[in-house]
Amino acid sequence: MQDTLKQKVLTGKRLTGEEAVALFRSDDLFTLGRLADHVAQQKNGKYAYFVANRHINPTNLCINRCAFCAFSRSRGEEGAYELTIEEMLRKLEEGHNAGGDRLSEVHIVGGLHPDWPFGQYLDMIAAIRERFPALAIKAFTAVEIDHMAKISGMSVEETLAALKRCGLDLMPGGGAEIFAEEVRAVLCPEKIPGVRWLEIMEAAHTAGIKTNATMLYGHRESVEDRVDHLLRLREVQDRTGGFQAFIPLAYHPKNTAMGGFYSSGIDDLRTVAVSRLVLDNFDHIKAYWIMLGEKISQVALLFGADDIDGTVIEERITHSAGAMTGEGMTRDELVHLLGKAGKIPVERDAFYRHLRVYGAGPS
Ligand code: V47
Ligand code: SF4
């Protein structure tokens, strides 16, 4: 790796697109990792975060049917489901009291249901807020928000404001996939374009709703497409500061129309590291253990990541596509994993406030 590039990172200078491409192409994974770890430690010290959360996917019925998605179904198809609000509350009740520990966040993402009216989504959020007043509700991707705006006939701003009034706190980062139009046309021709995704996220930030951002990688995108994606996120973040974390999502090919291969561990680590270096205005890079696997996500903590998500409990999207991980981890398992990476495990809330700092692991 060029010394000038290393110096640039070490002196905190912003990387250009060409430099980011060079980093993705570099075969010096260890130097890349060290540089990314340096930046991660400048931002978060030795802390590594997890959250006591539960994922709920209210329905897998979806009118988009993206080619990379093994989770979605059309009406009448085997395996199609839709949860009632009561069923969602019951799932939360179970998760909330498991092991006597409270959840601090619920993560809700689903398909674009063919008939649910906007009121269904408002009622869902309001019912959760009423039953669990202190639980942070992180719900609906920009793709779902766009769908709700369409079915309600309201603007994105009004849609977001209505959800916020019912109790929505944050939004997850899904649906971004890869912004490059030619690739998006193959992956998810029915999905909103990347520019619309970015516009909705910006509207959420303006409305005071923090969000995450993701990038689906390891399918048919080029290195240039990845860099384009990261730079577009960085540009919005410069304006709004509303993204909390960036999460690179490793493509899982099983049971998908698109097929292909699982990402390699080397590419996973490289993608985490380059993301950490390019997204200089993001505080957190999440190595989502459900997709990366417990062990690669642990190693990713030495390659620029500072968060591995949380207890999760039940996960359908990645598991439909052949995830090799379990569906949930306990607090103790998460603390063990983070500590054994030489980090200081921190249980955080949905806004990265520290709830409990554990003893440092062996370094
Ligand atoms: O939007 C779908 C992706 C996303 C596949 O914000 C796939 O904290 C890999 O966004 N292989 C949903 N990925 C998950 C998501 C997420 C997860 C954890 C935390 C957060 C957060 C967000 O999953 C979808 C899509 O990009 N996805 N199918 C697949 N076959
Ligand atoms: Fe529907 Fe989301 Fe799956 Fe695409 S990725 S088919 S929008 S559930």
Tab-separated table of C-alpha atoms and ligand atoms in Angstrom:
chain	number	residue	atom	x	y	z
A	1	MET	CA	0.000	0.000	0.000
A	2	GLN	CA	1.274	3.474	-0.905
A	3	ASP	CA	2.820	5.449	1.964
A	4	THR	CA	0.933	8.570	0.866
A	5	LEU	CA	-2.371	6.752	1.355
A	6	LYS	CA	-1.339	5.555	4.815
A	7	GLN	CA	-0.220	9.054	5.761
A	8	LYS	CA	-3.513	10.468	4.587
A	9	VAL	CA	-5.458	8.130	6.864
A	10	LEU	CA	-3.135	8.657	9.813
A	11	THR	CA	-3.431	12.431	9.530
A	12	GLY	CA	-7.225	12.270	9.280
A	13	LYS	CA	-7.535	13.450	5.664
A	14	ARG	CA	-10.598	12.519	3.643
A	15	LEU	CA	-10.105	9.808	0.999
A	16	THR	CA	-11.069	10.342	-2.633
A	17	GLY	CA	-13.055	7.851	-4.705
A	18	GLU	CA	-9.892	6.752	-6.554
A	19	GLU	CA	-8.142	6.126	-3.265
A	20	ALA	CA	-11.097	4.108	-1.988
A	21	VAL	CA	-10.963	1.971	-5.161
A	22	ALA	CA	-7.225	1.458	-4.569
A	23	LEU	CA	-7.948	0.314	-1.005
A	24	PHE	CA	-10.537	-2.207	-2.204
A	25	ARG	CA	-7.972	-3.493	-4.734
A	26	SER	CA	-5.123	-3.624	-2.225
A	27	ASP	CA	-3.992	-7.122	-1.296
A	28	ASP	CA	-2.414	-5.808	1.915
A	29	LEU	CA	-5.330	-6.765	4.145
A	30	PHE	CA	-3.371	-6.418	7.378
A	31	THR	CA	-2.294	-2.831	6.726
A	32	LEU	CA	-5.856	-2.018	5.709
A	33	GLY	CA	-7.107	-3.557	8.945
A	34	ARG	CA	-4.578	-1.681	11.081
A	35	LEU	CA	-5.495	1.638	9.494
A	36	ALA	CA	-9.218	0.997	9.940
A	37	ASP	CA	-8.664	-0.096	13.546
A	38	HIS	CA	-6.709	3.103	14.161
A	39	VAL	CA	-9.660	5.180	12.938
A	40	ALA	CA	-12.184	3.054	14.874
A	41	GLN	CA	-10.184	3.530	18.082
A	42	GLN	CA	-9.979	7.273	17.509
A	43	LYS	CA	-13.771	7.340	17.309
A	44	ASN	CA	-14.778	4.752	19.909
A	45	GLY	CA	-11.671	3.863	21.895
A	46	LYS	CA	-11.631	0.183	22.833
A	47	TYR	CA	-15.405	0.022	23.167
A	48	ALA	CA	-17.320	-2.580	21.167
A	49	TYR	CA	-21.092	-2.351	21.252
A	50	PHE	CA	-24.062	-4.658	21.379
A	51	VAL	CA	-27.732	-4.051	22.066
A	52	ALA	CA	-30.467	-6.146	23.691
A	53	ASN	CA	-32.838	-6.184	20.742
A	54	ARG	CA	-35.433	-8.280	19.022
A	55	HIS	CA	-36.096	-8.395	15.304
A	56	ILE	CA	-39.659	-8.797	14.072
A	57	ASN	CA	-40.591	-9.187	10.404
A	58	PRO	CA	-44.350	-8.495	10.331
A	59	THR	CA	-44.947	-10.069	6.914
A	60	ASN	CA	-43.036	-11.655	4.068
A	61	LEU	CA	-45.715	-10.785	1.528
A	62	CYS	CA	-44.045	-8.339	-0.821
A	63	ILE	CA	-44.962	-6.742	-4.109
A	64	ASN	CA	-41.313	-6.105	-5.049
A	65	ARG	CA	-39.871	-9.634	-5.188
A	66	CYS	CA	-36.217	-8.611	-5.480
A	67	ALA	CA	-34.002	-11.200	-7.206
A	68	PHE	CA	-31.638	-11.444	-4.217
A	69	CYS	CA	-34.374	-11.920	-1.618
A	70	ALA	CA	-35.300	-15.412	-0.401
A	71	PHE	CA	-37.556	-14.068	2.329
A	72	SER	CA	-40.420	-12.587	0.320
A	73	ARG	CA	-43.509	-14.420	-0.940
A	74	SER	CA	-46.508	-13.613	-3.104
A	75	ARG	CA	-50.006	-14.152	-1.762
A	76	GLY	CA	-51.034	-17.822	-1.769
A	77	GLU	CA	-47.448	-19.020	-2.092
A	78	GLU	CA	-46.205	-21.623	0.363
A	79	GLY	CA	-44.587	-20.068	3.419
A	80	ALA	CA	-46.355	-16.705	3.074
A	81	TYR	CA	-47.282	-15.179	6.442
A	82	GLU	CA	-48.587	-12.018	8.026
A	83	LEU	CA	-48.490	-11.357	11.748
A	84	THR	CA	-51.299	-9.673	13.602
A	85	ILE	CA	-50.413	-6.838	15.945
A	86	GLU	CA	-51.294	-9.119	18.878
A	87	GLU	CA	-48.831	-11.732	17.600
A	88	MET	CA	-46.136	-9.073	17.334
A	89	LEU	CA	-46.829	-7.938	20.894
A	90	ARG	CA	-46.618	-11.546	22.114
A	91	LYS	CA	-43.227	-11.987	20.436
A	92	LEU	CA	-42.004	-8.836	22.127
A	93	GLU	CA	-43.407	-9.938	25.459
A	94	GLU	CA	-41.360	-13.171	25.223
A	95	GLY	CA	-38.182	-11.341	24.209
A	96	HIS	CA	-38.692	-8.638	26.791
A	97	ASN	CA	-38.726	-10.960	29.725
A	98	ALA	CA	-36.253	-13.606	28.568
A	99	GLY	CA	-33.670	-14.158	31.300
A	100	GLY	CA	-35.266	-11.422	33.389
A	101	ASP	CA	-33.521	-8.817	31.205
A	102	ARG	CA	-35.286	-6.078	29.363
A	103	LEU	CA	-34.970	-5.386	25.662
A	104	SER	CA	-33.968	-1.860	24.749
A	105	GLU	CA	-34.796	-1.958	21.036
A	106	VAL	CA	-37.193	-3.611	18.610
A	107	HIS	CA	-36.145	-3.773	14.954
A	108	ILE	CA	-39.075	-4.077	12.537
A	109	VAL	CA	-38.627	-4.686	8.800
A	110	GLY	CA	-40.973	-6.484	6.441
A	111	GLY	CA	-42.154	-6.900	2.868
A	112	LEU	CA	-44.333	-4.383	1.020
A	113	HIS	CA	-47.702	-5.917	1.815
A	114	PRO	CA	-50.126	-5.881	-1.152
A	115	ASP	CA	-53.173	-4.727	0.877
A	116	TRP	CA	-52.310	-3.443	4.338
A	117	PRO	CA	-53.458	0.164	4.633
A	118	PHE	CA	-51.226	2.818	6.188
A	119	GLY	CA	-53.339	2.595	9.352
A	120	GLN	CA	-52.026	-0.944	9.951
A	121	TYR	CA	-48.481	0.397	10.293
A	122	LEU	CA	-49.568	3.280	12.525
A	123	ASP	CA	-51.576	0.914	14.747
A	124	MET	CA	-48.617	-1.473	14.954
A	125	ILE	CA	-46.257	1.243	16.183
A	126	ALA	CA	-48.860	2.782	18.523
A	127	ALA	CA	-49.670	-0.607	20.100
A	128	ILE	CA	-45.988	-1.361	20.738
A	129	ARG	CA	-45.450	2.115	22.161
A	130	GLU	CA	-48.420	1.721	24.482
A	131	ARG	CA	-47.434	-1.745	25.752
A	132	PHE	CA	-43.680	-0.987	26.001
A	133	PRO	CA	-43.304	2.733	26.723
A	134	ALA	CA	-39.519	2.617	27.221
A	135	LEU	CA	-38.652	0.399	24.251
A	136	ALA	CA	-36.913	2.142	21.326
A	137	ILE	CA	-38.820	1.388	18.128
A	138	LYS	CA	-36.509	1.147	15.092
A	139	ALA	CA	-38.809	0.398	12.210
A	140	PHE	CA	-39.281	0.485	8.443
A	141	THR	CA	-36.715	0.998	5.723
A	142	ALA	CA	-36.865	3.915	3.299
A	143	VAL	CA	-38.417	1.443	0.835
A	144	GLU	CA	-41.306	0.783	3.224
A	145	ILE	CA	-41.702	4.507	3.948
A	146	ASP	CA	-41.977	5.198	0.211
A	147	HIS	CA	-44.619	2.441	-0.037
A	148	MET	CA	-46.586	3.928	2.883
A	149	ALA	CA	-46.452	7.401	1.336
A	150	LYS	CA	-47.844	5.925	-1.891
A	151	ILE	CA	-50.687	3.985	-0.264
A	152	SER	CA	-51.654	6.836	2.056
A	153	GLY	CA	-51.440	9.544	-0.610
A	154	MET	CA	-49.345	11.577	1.831
A	155	SER	CA	-45.940	13.165	1.330
A	156	VAL	CA	-42.875	11.420	2.767
A	157	GLU	CA	-42.638	14.184	5.369
A	158	GLU	CA	-46.255	13.676	6.476
A	159	THR	CA	-45.813	9.895	6.499
A	160	LEU	CA	-42.747	10.155	8.714
A	161	ALA	CA	-44.425	12.689	11.016
A	162	ALA	CA	-47.471	10.421	11.463
A	163	LEU	CA	-45.272	7.419	12.322
A	164	LYS	CA	-43.227	9.543	14.714
A	165	ARG	CA	-46.354	10.714	16.501
A	166	CYS	CA	-47.307	7.056	17.062
A	167	GLY	CA	-43.919	6.249	18.588
A	168	LEU	CA	-41.374	5.567	15.838
A	169	ASP	CA	-37.916	6.461	17.180
A	170	LEU	CA	-35.430	5.381	14.541
A	171	MET	CA	-35.180	3.718	11.145
A	172	PRO	CA	-32.981	0.792	10.131
A	173	GLY	CA	-30.666	1.043	7.152
A	174	GLY	CA	-32.068	-1.651	4.859
A	175	GLY	CA	-33.239	-1.293	1.283
A	176	ALA	CA	-30.178	0.643	0.129
A	177	GLU	CA	-28.741	-2.448	-1.619
A	178	ILE	CA	-26.329	-0.912	-4.127
A	179	PHE	CA	-27.156	2.486	-5.585
A	180	ALA	CA	-25.620	1.927	-9.072
A	181	GLU	CA	-28.630	1.906	-11.417
A	182	GLU	CA	-27.470	-0.854	-13.818
A	183	VAL	CA	-26.883	-3.298	-10.969
A	184	ARG	CA	-30.053	-2.266	-9.165
A	185	ALA	CA	-31.983	-2.972	-12.363
A	186	VAL	CA	-30.910	-6.625	-12.118
A	187	LEU	CA	-31.130	-6.997	-8.338
A	188	CYS	CA	-34.379	-5.233	-7.628
A	189	PRO	CA	-36.037	-3.639	-10.661
A	190	GLU	CA	-39.238	-2.859	-8.709
A	191	LYS	CA	-37.484	-1.199	-5.807
A	192	ILE	CA	-37.179	2.588	-5.465
A	193	PRO	CA	-34.018	3.998	-7.071
A	194	GLY	CA	-31.002	4.813	-4.928
A	195	VAL	CA	-31.606	8.561	-5.206
A	196	ARG	CA	-35.089	8.103	-3.731
A	197	TRP	CA	-33.691	5.999	-0.868
A	198	LEU	CA	-31.231	8.793	-0.085
A	199	GLU	CA	-33.940	11.449	-0.354
A	200	ILE	CA	-36.166	9.601	2.146
A	201	MET	CA	-33.294	9.137	4.576
A	202	GLU	CA	-32.527	12.835	4.336
A	203	ALA	CA	-36.196	13.622	5.023
A	204	ALA	CA	-36.086	11.326	8.077
A	205	HIS	CA	-32.974	13.075	9.394
A	206	THR	CA	-34.617	16.457	8.857
A	207	ALA	CA	-37.640	15.184	10.812
A	208	GLY	CA	-35.325	14.291	13.716
A	209	ILE	CA	-35.349	10.540	13.048
A	210	LYS	CA	-31.887	8.985	13.162
A	211	THR	CA	-31.296	6.099	10.767
A	212	ASN	CA	-28.679	3.558	9.781
A	213	ALA	CA	-27.369	2.869	6.295
A	214	THR	CA	-26.472	-0.420	4.605
A	215	MET	CA	-24.823	-1.707	1.435
A	216	LEU	CA	-25.524	-5.157	0.026
A	217	TYR	CA	-22.257	-6.479	-1.434
A	218	GLY	CA	-20.857	-9.669	-2.909
A	219	HIS	CA	-23.318	-10.168	-5.784
A	220	ARG	CA	-22.529	-8.585	-9.140
A	221	GLU	CA	-21.434	-5.106	-8.164
A	222	SER	CA	-17.981	-3.759	-9.057
A	223	VAL	CA	-15.519	-2.158	-6.676
A	224	GLU	CA	-16.410	1.161	-8.306
A	225	ASP	CA	-20.097	0.572	-7.489
A	226	ARG	CA	-19.223	-0.005	-3.846
A	227	VAL	CA	-17.194	3.190	-3.716
A	228	ASP	CA	-19.968	5.155	-5.441
A	229	HIS	CA	-22.380	3.836	-2.794
A	230	LEU	CA	-20.139	4.857	0.090
A	231	LEU	CA	-19.470	8.308	-1.341
A	232	ARG	CA	-23.181	9.012	-1.818
A	233	LEU	CA	-23.812	8.090	1.821
A	234	ARG	CA	-20.914	10.254	2.957
A	235	GLU	CA	-22.329	13.202	1.041
A	236	VAL	CA	-25.756	12.969	2.727
A	237	GLN	CA	-24.112	12.493	6.109
A	238	ASP	CA	-22.118	15.704	5.568
A	239	ARG	CA	-25.405	17.543	5.219
A	240	THR	CA	-27.509	15.868	7.913
A	241	GLY	CA	-25.356	13.954	10.404
A	242	GLY	CA	-28.405	11.712	10.781
A	243	PHE	CA	-26.830	8.308	10.121
A	244	GLN	CA	-25.811	6.478	13.286
A	245	ALA	CA	-24.164	3.387	11.843
A	246	PHE	CA	-23.147	1.877	8.530
A	247	ILE	CA	-23.709	-1.850	8.044
A	248	PRO	CA	-22.192	-3.708	5.090
A	249	LEU	CA	-24.546	-6.640	4.355
A	250	ALA	CA	-22.917	-9.763	2.913
A	251	TYR	CA	-25.033	-11.286	0.147
A	252	HIS	CA	-26.462	-14.761	0.895
A	253	PRO	CA	-27.377	-16.661	-2.297
A	254	LYS	CA	-29.359	-19.687	-1.090
A	255	ASN	CA	-32.983	-19.989	-2.291
A	256	THR	CA	-32.734	-16.721	-4.241
A	257	ALA	CA	-33.710	-16.203	-7.887
A	258	MET	CA	-30.339	-14.586	-8.515
A	259	GLY	CA	-28.127	-17.330	-7.108
A	260	GLY	CA	-24.362	-16.808	-6.926
A	261	PHE	CA	-21.915	-17.287	-4.093
A	262	TYR	CA	-21.458	-16.431	-0.430
A	263	SER	CA	-18.976	-13.626	0.167
A	264	SER	CA	-15.487	-14.620	1.288
A	265	GLY	CA	-14.195	-13.851	4.765
A	266	ILE	CA	-11.402	-11.794	3.216
A	267	ASP	CA	-13.881	-9.663	1.285
A	268	ASP	CA	-16.014	-9.234	4.418
A	269	LEU	CA	-13.049	-7.878	6.380
A	270	ARG	CA	-11.859	-5.721	3.505
A	271	THR	CA	-15.332	-4.217	3.071
A	272	VAL	CA	-15.653	-3.409	6.765
A	273	ALA	CA	-12.187	-1.813	6.759
A	274	VAL	CA	-12.649	0.279	3.612
A	275	SER	CA	-16.091	1.405	4.851
A	276	ARG	CA	-14.503	2.556	8.112
A	277	LEU	CA	-11.873	4.518	6.203
A	278	VAL	CA	-14.154	6.120	3.608
A	279	LEU	CA	-17.080	6.961	5.910
A	280	ASP	CA	-15.094	9.380	8.052
A	281	ASN	CA	-18.301	11.128	9.153
A	282	PHE	CA	-20.013	7.968	10.501
A	283	ASP	CA	-19.479	7.220	14.187
A	284	HIS	CA	-20.182	3.503	13.972
A	285	ILE	CA	-19.529	0.582	11.623
A	286	LYS	CA	-21.569	-2.493	12.418
A	287	ALA	CA	-20.353	-6.014	11.630
A	288	TYR	CA	-23.786	-7.662	11.702
A	289	TRP	CA	-23.035	-11.069	13.232
A	290	ILE	CA	-26.134	-12.715	11.757
A	291	MET	CA	-24.762	-12.193	8.239
A	292	LEU	CA	-20.999	-12.316	8.826
A	293	GLY	CA	-21.068	-15.177	11.287
A	294	GLU	CA	-19.998	-14.936	14.914
A	295	LYS	CA	-16.316	-15.452	14.164
A	296	ILE	CA	-15.826	-13.115	11.191
A	297	SER	CA	-17.824	-10.391	12.962
A	298	GLN	CA	-15.541	-10.806	15.980
A	299	VAL	CA	-12.417	-10.454	13.805
A	300	ALA	CA	-14.072	-7.490	12.041
A	301	LEU	CA	-13.786	-5.658	15.397
A	302	LEU	CA	-10.043	-5.503	14.650
A	303	PHE	CA	-10.725	-4.270	11.098
A	304	GLY	CA	-12.695	-1.109	11.841
A	305	ALA	CA	-16.040	-2.303	13.218
A	306	ASP	CA	-17.147	-1.238	16.699
A	307	ASP	CA	-20.590	-2.902	16.884
A	308	ILE	CA	-21.961	-6.357	16.106
A	309	ASP	CA	-25.726	-5.705	16.549
A	310	GLY	CA	-27.395	-7.669	19.322
A	311	THR	CA	-29.410	-10.489	20.772
A	312	VAL	CA	-31.773	-10.485	17.712
A	313	ILE	CA	-33.695	-13.607	18.949
A	314	GLU	CA	-35.461	-14.414	15.681
A	315	GLU	CA	-34.241	-13.603	12.166
A	316	ARG	CA	-35.935	-14.546	8.925
A	317	ILE	CA	-34.435	-12.472	6.090
A	318	THR	CA	-30.888	-13.852	6.121
A	319	HIS	CA	-31.929	-17.286	7.344
A	320	SER	CA	-34.264	-17.694	4.360
A	321	ALA	CA	-31.170	-17.118	2.183
A	322	GLY	CA	-28.948	-19.672	3.901
A	323	ALA	CA	-27.407	-17.892	6.905
A	324	MET	CA	-25.142	-20.278	8.774
A	325	THR	CA	-25.468	-18.481	12.094
A	326	GLY	CA	-27.948	-19.073	14.901
A	327	GLU	CA	-30.864	-16.674	15.186
A	328	GLY	CA	-29.991	-15.192	18.540
A	329	MET	CA	-27.163	-14.753	21.034
A	330	THR	CA	-27.465	-14.129	24.750
A	331	ARG	CA	-25.931	-11.142	26.510
A	332	ASP	CA	-23.282	-13.414	28.003
A	333	GLU	CA	-22.351	-14.821	24.603
A	334	LEU	CA	-22.102	-11.339	23.106
A	335	VAL	CA	-19.974	-10.064	25.992
A	336	HIS	CA	-17.719	-13.106	25.641
A	337	LEU	CA	-17.310	-12.568	21.886
A	338	LEU	CA	-16.476	-8.866	22.250
A	339	GLY	CA	-14.213	-9.374	25.241
A	340	LYS	CA	-12.219	-12.103	23.493
A	341	ALA	CA	-11.518	-9.621	20.689
A	342	GLY	CA	-9.637	-7.532	23.266
A	343	LYS	CA	-12.395	-4.924	23.330
A	344	ILE	CA	-14.377	-3.428	26.183
A	345	PRO	CA	-17.910	-4.809	25.722
A	346	VAL	CA	-20.608	-2.176	26.093
A	347	GLU	CA	-24.311	-2.843	26.172
A	348	ARG	CA	-25.772	0.212	24.461
A	349	ASP	CA	-29.261	1.494	23.891
A	350	ALA	CA	-30.646	2.264	20.429
A	351	PHE	CA	-28.903	5.666	20.453
A	352	TYR	CA	-25.469	4.330	21.498
A	353	ARG	CA	-25.837	5.535	25.081
A	354	HIS	CA	-23.900	3.246	27.407
A	355	LEU	CA	-26.142	1.052	29.573
A	356	ARG	CA	-23.450	-1.207	30.969
A	357	VAL	CA	-19.698	-1.296	30.460
A	358	TYR	CA	-18.122	-4.695	31.082
A	359	GLY	CA	-14.548	-5.503	32.056
A	360	ALA	CA	-11.957	-5.384	29.264
A	361	GLY	CA	-11.158	-8.671	27.592
A	362	PRO	CA	-7.601	-9.977	27.094
A	363	SER	CA	-5.750	-7.850	24.551
B	1	V47	O1	-32.868	-4.512	2.985
B	1	V47	C1	-32.233	-9.280	1.748
B	1	V47	C2	-30.906	-7.460	2.921
B	1	V47	C3	-31.844	-6.119	4.459
B	1	V47	C4	-30.643	-10.700	1.409
B	1	V47	O2	-30.224	-0.909	10.457
B	1	V47	C5	-30.119	-9.635	2.128
B	1	V47	O3	-29.504	-1.812	12.304
B	1	V47	C6	-28.062	-10.635	2.185
B	1	V47	O4	-31.254	-3.897	6.631
B	1	V47	N1	-28.500	-11.682	1.455
B	1	V47	C7	-32.604	-6.097	5.752
B	1	V47	N2	-28.855	-9.597	2.520
B	1	V47	C8	-31.662	-6.199	6.936
B	1	V47	C9	-31.152	-4.843	7.355
B	1	V47	C10	-30.555	-4.677	8.676
B	1	V47	C11	-30.102	-5.780	9.393
B	1	V47	C12	-29.560	-5.580	10.656
B	1	V47	C13	-29.480	-4.337	11.212
B	1	V47	C14	-29.934	-3.247	10.495
B	1	V47	C15	-29.887	-1.892	11.111
B	1	V47	C16	-30.465	-3.404	9.221
B	1	V47	O5	-31.355	-7.414	4.228
B	1	V47	C17	-32.582	-5.837	3.194
B	1	V47	C18	-31.598	-6.333	2.177
B	1	V47	O6	-30.649	-5.358	1.911
B	1	V47	N3	-31.122	-8.765	2.296
B	1	V47	N4	-31.951	-10.482	1.193
B	1	V47	C19	-29.762	-11.759	1.052
B	1	V47	N5	-30.181	-12.792	0.301
B	2	SF4	FE1	-39.474	-7.201	-0.609
B	2	SF4	FE2	-37.430	-6.217	0.815
B	2	SF4	FE3	-37.343	-8.767	-0.063
B	2	SF4	FE4	-37.119	-6.755	-1.806
B	2	SF4	S1	-35.662	-7.227	-0.133
B	2	SF4	S2	-38.436	-8.559	-2.030
B	2	SF4	S3	-38.461	-5.196	-0.916
B	2	SF4	S4	-38.797	-7.922	1.414
